[in-house]
Amino acid sequence: MNKLFVSLVLSYLLVLAPSYAQTVYPMLVKSNEEFQHALGGDGEDECLNILEVKDKEKGYLISGNTQGIGAGKRDFYLSRIDSVGKLMWTKTYGGKDNEFGGFVEKTNDDNFVLVGYTESFNTDNNQILLIKVDSKGAVLWSKTIGLDRSVYATTLTVVRDGGFVILGETINKEGKIKHSDILVTKTDKDGNVLWSKIIGGERTDYGYSISQTIDHGYIIGGETNSFGKGDWDFYFVKLKESGDIEWTRVFGTDSSDYGRVARQAPDGTFILGGTCVTGKDVDMEIGLVRVDANGGLIWAKTMGGQNAEYLLDLVTLDEKSFAIAGYTSSFGLNQEDAFICILDFYGKMKWMKTYGGPLEDHGVSLCKTTNDGIILAGQTSSFGAKVKDVMLIKTTRKWSKYQCNANVVIPSSEKLISKVMSGGTQSDVRMNLYDVDISISDVKFSERTLCVPY
């Protein structure tokens, strides 16, 4: 039986951001449909997510965590930009120590919810931090969720009843060797815990994406070191609406395969994307696996060049196509460039483009826009303060304008991925939950235009 803890909030923190020199660069906007920018302060700014806002002001929300401009050492941030990329406002949220994560999603009542984990409100263990804000970024409520051990939150999905399903991890203390297991927590619309599940095997298992499925269950994409053929393997976990496991599937090569994002296609099938080591003389490549509604393998492919490619996000665009993003060392102009790639549901590439400067630039989060475009958010070390800033690239899907080079990504043999079916273990846990006060400070990021795509 897990020993639960009860903690008290000892202080309310309200810390204004320190002032620092601002430099505002003129924006390069080719049209109302396209822009490229870097956003950031003097410290590191990590981007986790971008989503479109469909209120009368329109635009986008970018979220993540930032160093040195909030209440503590590292804090959540939320930035709003308009439809042409102009910065509207930025807010930070956090306590006296570190807050990591800061994934944002729209709620069913047209507000927003942020999730990550915090070191500020418990001296013994990390806790999940859940914050609901309005359309201006003002806090409506905030909660921490914790166990008698450290827990971490990666992402969440807003479900049909208005509640939230949070995906993260926790350290399993059972047995001689400590390892991480997947943690799934369901709350109501007010952040009160309804149930929690721990999913995993005898070794380490991670979940990185979760979304609600057509049948009101959930699909988790991640990686497993407990099951499968290689050192690490792609890991699908299909949950019922109750949180009970419906099925799990593991796919991998003899080497290491790191699953990242699972999404459901319009026809009810699922695609899991990640990164694979496909051979002794091959660097990291993009891996894609498509399964049917019951987890049966439809196809599996790897894609890559002579160096390394990493997949960090995957979104469905329409009934015929999906997009992936990440970064590549094989293509583009420099050592690590961001990319957007569009494929059909047979795994055939339709379009790809790389974006980068002289240093490292990574694509992290994709969002389909209402005008049939795509916006990519990520990290740049090439522009802005050149420490680590947020990269924003908005583009339209005009095939005649951006012709795809068929040799940019080289699909390799589909036989490199094999199917292994394994069952996971699961246990219910009770979570301690209490309210905390979160400090908020307004800040203004400097803004700078990135290079024009070649």
GROMACS .gro file of N, CA, C and O in nm, residues 31 48 56 63 102 137 159 206 232 241 310-311 333 371 376 385 389 403 406-409 428 441:
model
   96
   31SER      N    1   0.293   3.725  -4.638
   31SER     CA    2   0.151   3.745  -4.661
   31SER      C    3   0.083   3.719  -4.528
   31SER      O    4   0.148   3.687  -4.429
   48LEU      N    5   0.677   2.358  -2.575
   48LEU     CA    6   0.616   2.225  -2.572
   48LEU      C    7   0.498   2.211  -2.665
   48LEU      O    8   0.471   2.103  -2.716
   56LYS      N    9  -1.265   3.577  -3.132
   56LYS     CA   10  -1.275   3.687  -3.228
   56LYS      C   11  -1.139   3.751  -3.258
   56LYS      O   12  -1.119   3.809  -3.365
   63SER      N   13   0.313   2.742  -2.550
   63SER     CA   14   0.339   2.716  -2.408
   63SER      C   15   0.467   2.636  -2.391
   63SER      O   16   0.515   2.571  -2.483
  102GLY      N   17   0.453   2.249  -1.896
  102GLY     CA   18   0.372   2.363  -1.937
  102GLY      C   19   0.300   2.337  -2.067
  102GLY      O   20   0.286   2.425  -2.151
  137GLY      N   21  -0.510   3.463  -2.001
  137GLY     CA   22  -0.401   3.406  -1.923
  137GLY      C   23  -0.414   3.420  -1.774
  137GLY      O   24  -0.324   3.380  -1.700
  159VAL      N   25  -1.127   1.580  -2.246
  159VAL     CA   26  -1.218   1.477  -2.293
  159VAL      C   27  -1.360   1.530  -2.300
  159VAL      O   28  -1.391   1.642  -2.258
  206TYR      N   29   0.778   0.458  -2.089
  206TYR     CA   30   0.741   0.599  -2.095
  206TYR      C   31   0.623   0.619  -2.190
  206TYR      O   32   0.614   0.554  -2.294
  232TRP      N   33   1.496  -0.089  -2.668
  232TRP     CA   34   1.373  -0.009  -2.655
  232TRP      C   35   1.286  -0.036  -2.776
  232TRP      O   36   1.336  -0.063  -2.885
  241GLU      N   37  -1.258   0.391  -2.170
  241GLU     CA   38  -1.294   0.519  -2.110
  241GLU      C   39  -1.272   0.517  -1.959
  241GLU      O   40  -1.241   0.619  -1.898
  310TYR      N   41   1.504   1.289  -3.616
  310TYR     CA   42   1.424   1.268  -3.495
  310TYR      C   43   1.283   1.320  -3.517
  310TYR      O   44   1.264   1.434  -3.561
  311LEU      N   45   1.184   1.238  -3.488
  311LEU     CA   46   1.044   1.277  -3.496
  311LEU      C   47   0.996   1.318  -3.358
  311LEU      O   48   1.012   1.244  -3.261
  333LEU      N   49   2.041   2.286  -4.444
  333LEU     CA   50   2.162   2.363  -4.466
  333LEU      C   51   2.267   2.346  -4.358
  333LEU      O   52   2.385   2.368  -4.382
  371ASN      N   53  -0.707   2.784  -4.218
  371ASN     CA   54  -0.693   2.819  -4.359
  371ASN      C   55  -0.616   2.713  -4.436
  371ASN      O   56  -0.554   2.741  -4.538
  376LEU      N   57   0.432   2.551  -3.714
  376LEU     CA   58   0.529   2.469  -3.641
  376LEU      C   59   0.593   2.555  -3.534
  376LEU      O   60   0.640   2.666  -3.560
  385ALA      N   61   1.794   3.534  -2.886
  385ALA     CA   62   1.905   3.555  -2.793
  385ALA      C   63   2.017   3.454  -2.815
  385ALA      O   64   2.122   3.464  -2.753
  389ASP      N   65   1.560   2.976  -2.784
  389ASP     CA   66   1.438   3.054  -2.798
  389ASP      C   67   1.333   2.974  -2.872
  389ASP      O   68   1.361   2.869  -2.931
  403GLN      N   69   0.750   2.229  -5.423
  403GLN     CA   70   0.760   2.095  -5.480
  403GLN      C   71   0.847   2.006  -5.392
  403GLN      O   72   0.951   2.047  -5.342
  406ALA      N   73   1.186   1.416  -5.424
  406ALA     CA   74   1.161   1.276  -5.392
  406ALA      C   75   1.280   1.210  -5.324
  406ALA      O   76   1.267   1.105  -5.262
  407ASN      N   77   1.399   1.270  -5.336
  407ASN     CA   78   1.517   1.209  -5.277
  407ASN      C   79   1.550   1.264  -5.138
  407ASN      O   80   1.649   1.225  -5.078
  408VAL      N   81   1.468   1.355  -5.090
  408VAL     CA   82   1.498   1.415  -4.960
  408VAL      C   83   1.493   1.312  -4.848
  408VAL      O   84   1.580   1.303  -4.764
  409VAL      N   85   1.388   1.231  -4.846
  409VAL     CA   86   1.374   1.126  -4.746
  409VAL      C   87   1.370   0.993  -4.817
  409VAL      O   88   1.295   0.975  -4.912
  428ASP      N   89  -0.430   0.044  -0.968
  428ASP     CA   90  -0.494   0.169  -0.926
  428ASP      C   91  -0.413   0.234  -0.815
  428ASP      O   92  -0.355   0.165  -0.731
  441SER      N   93   0.336   3.662  -1.348
  441SER     CA   94   0.401   3.788  -1.383
  441SER      C   95   0.393   3.809  -1.532
  441SER      O   96   0.409   3.717  -1.611
   0.00000   0.00000   0.00000
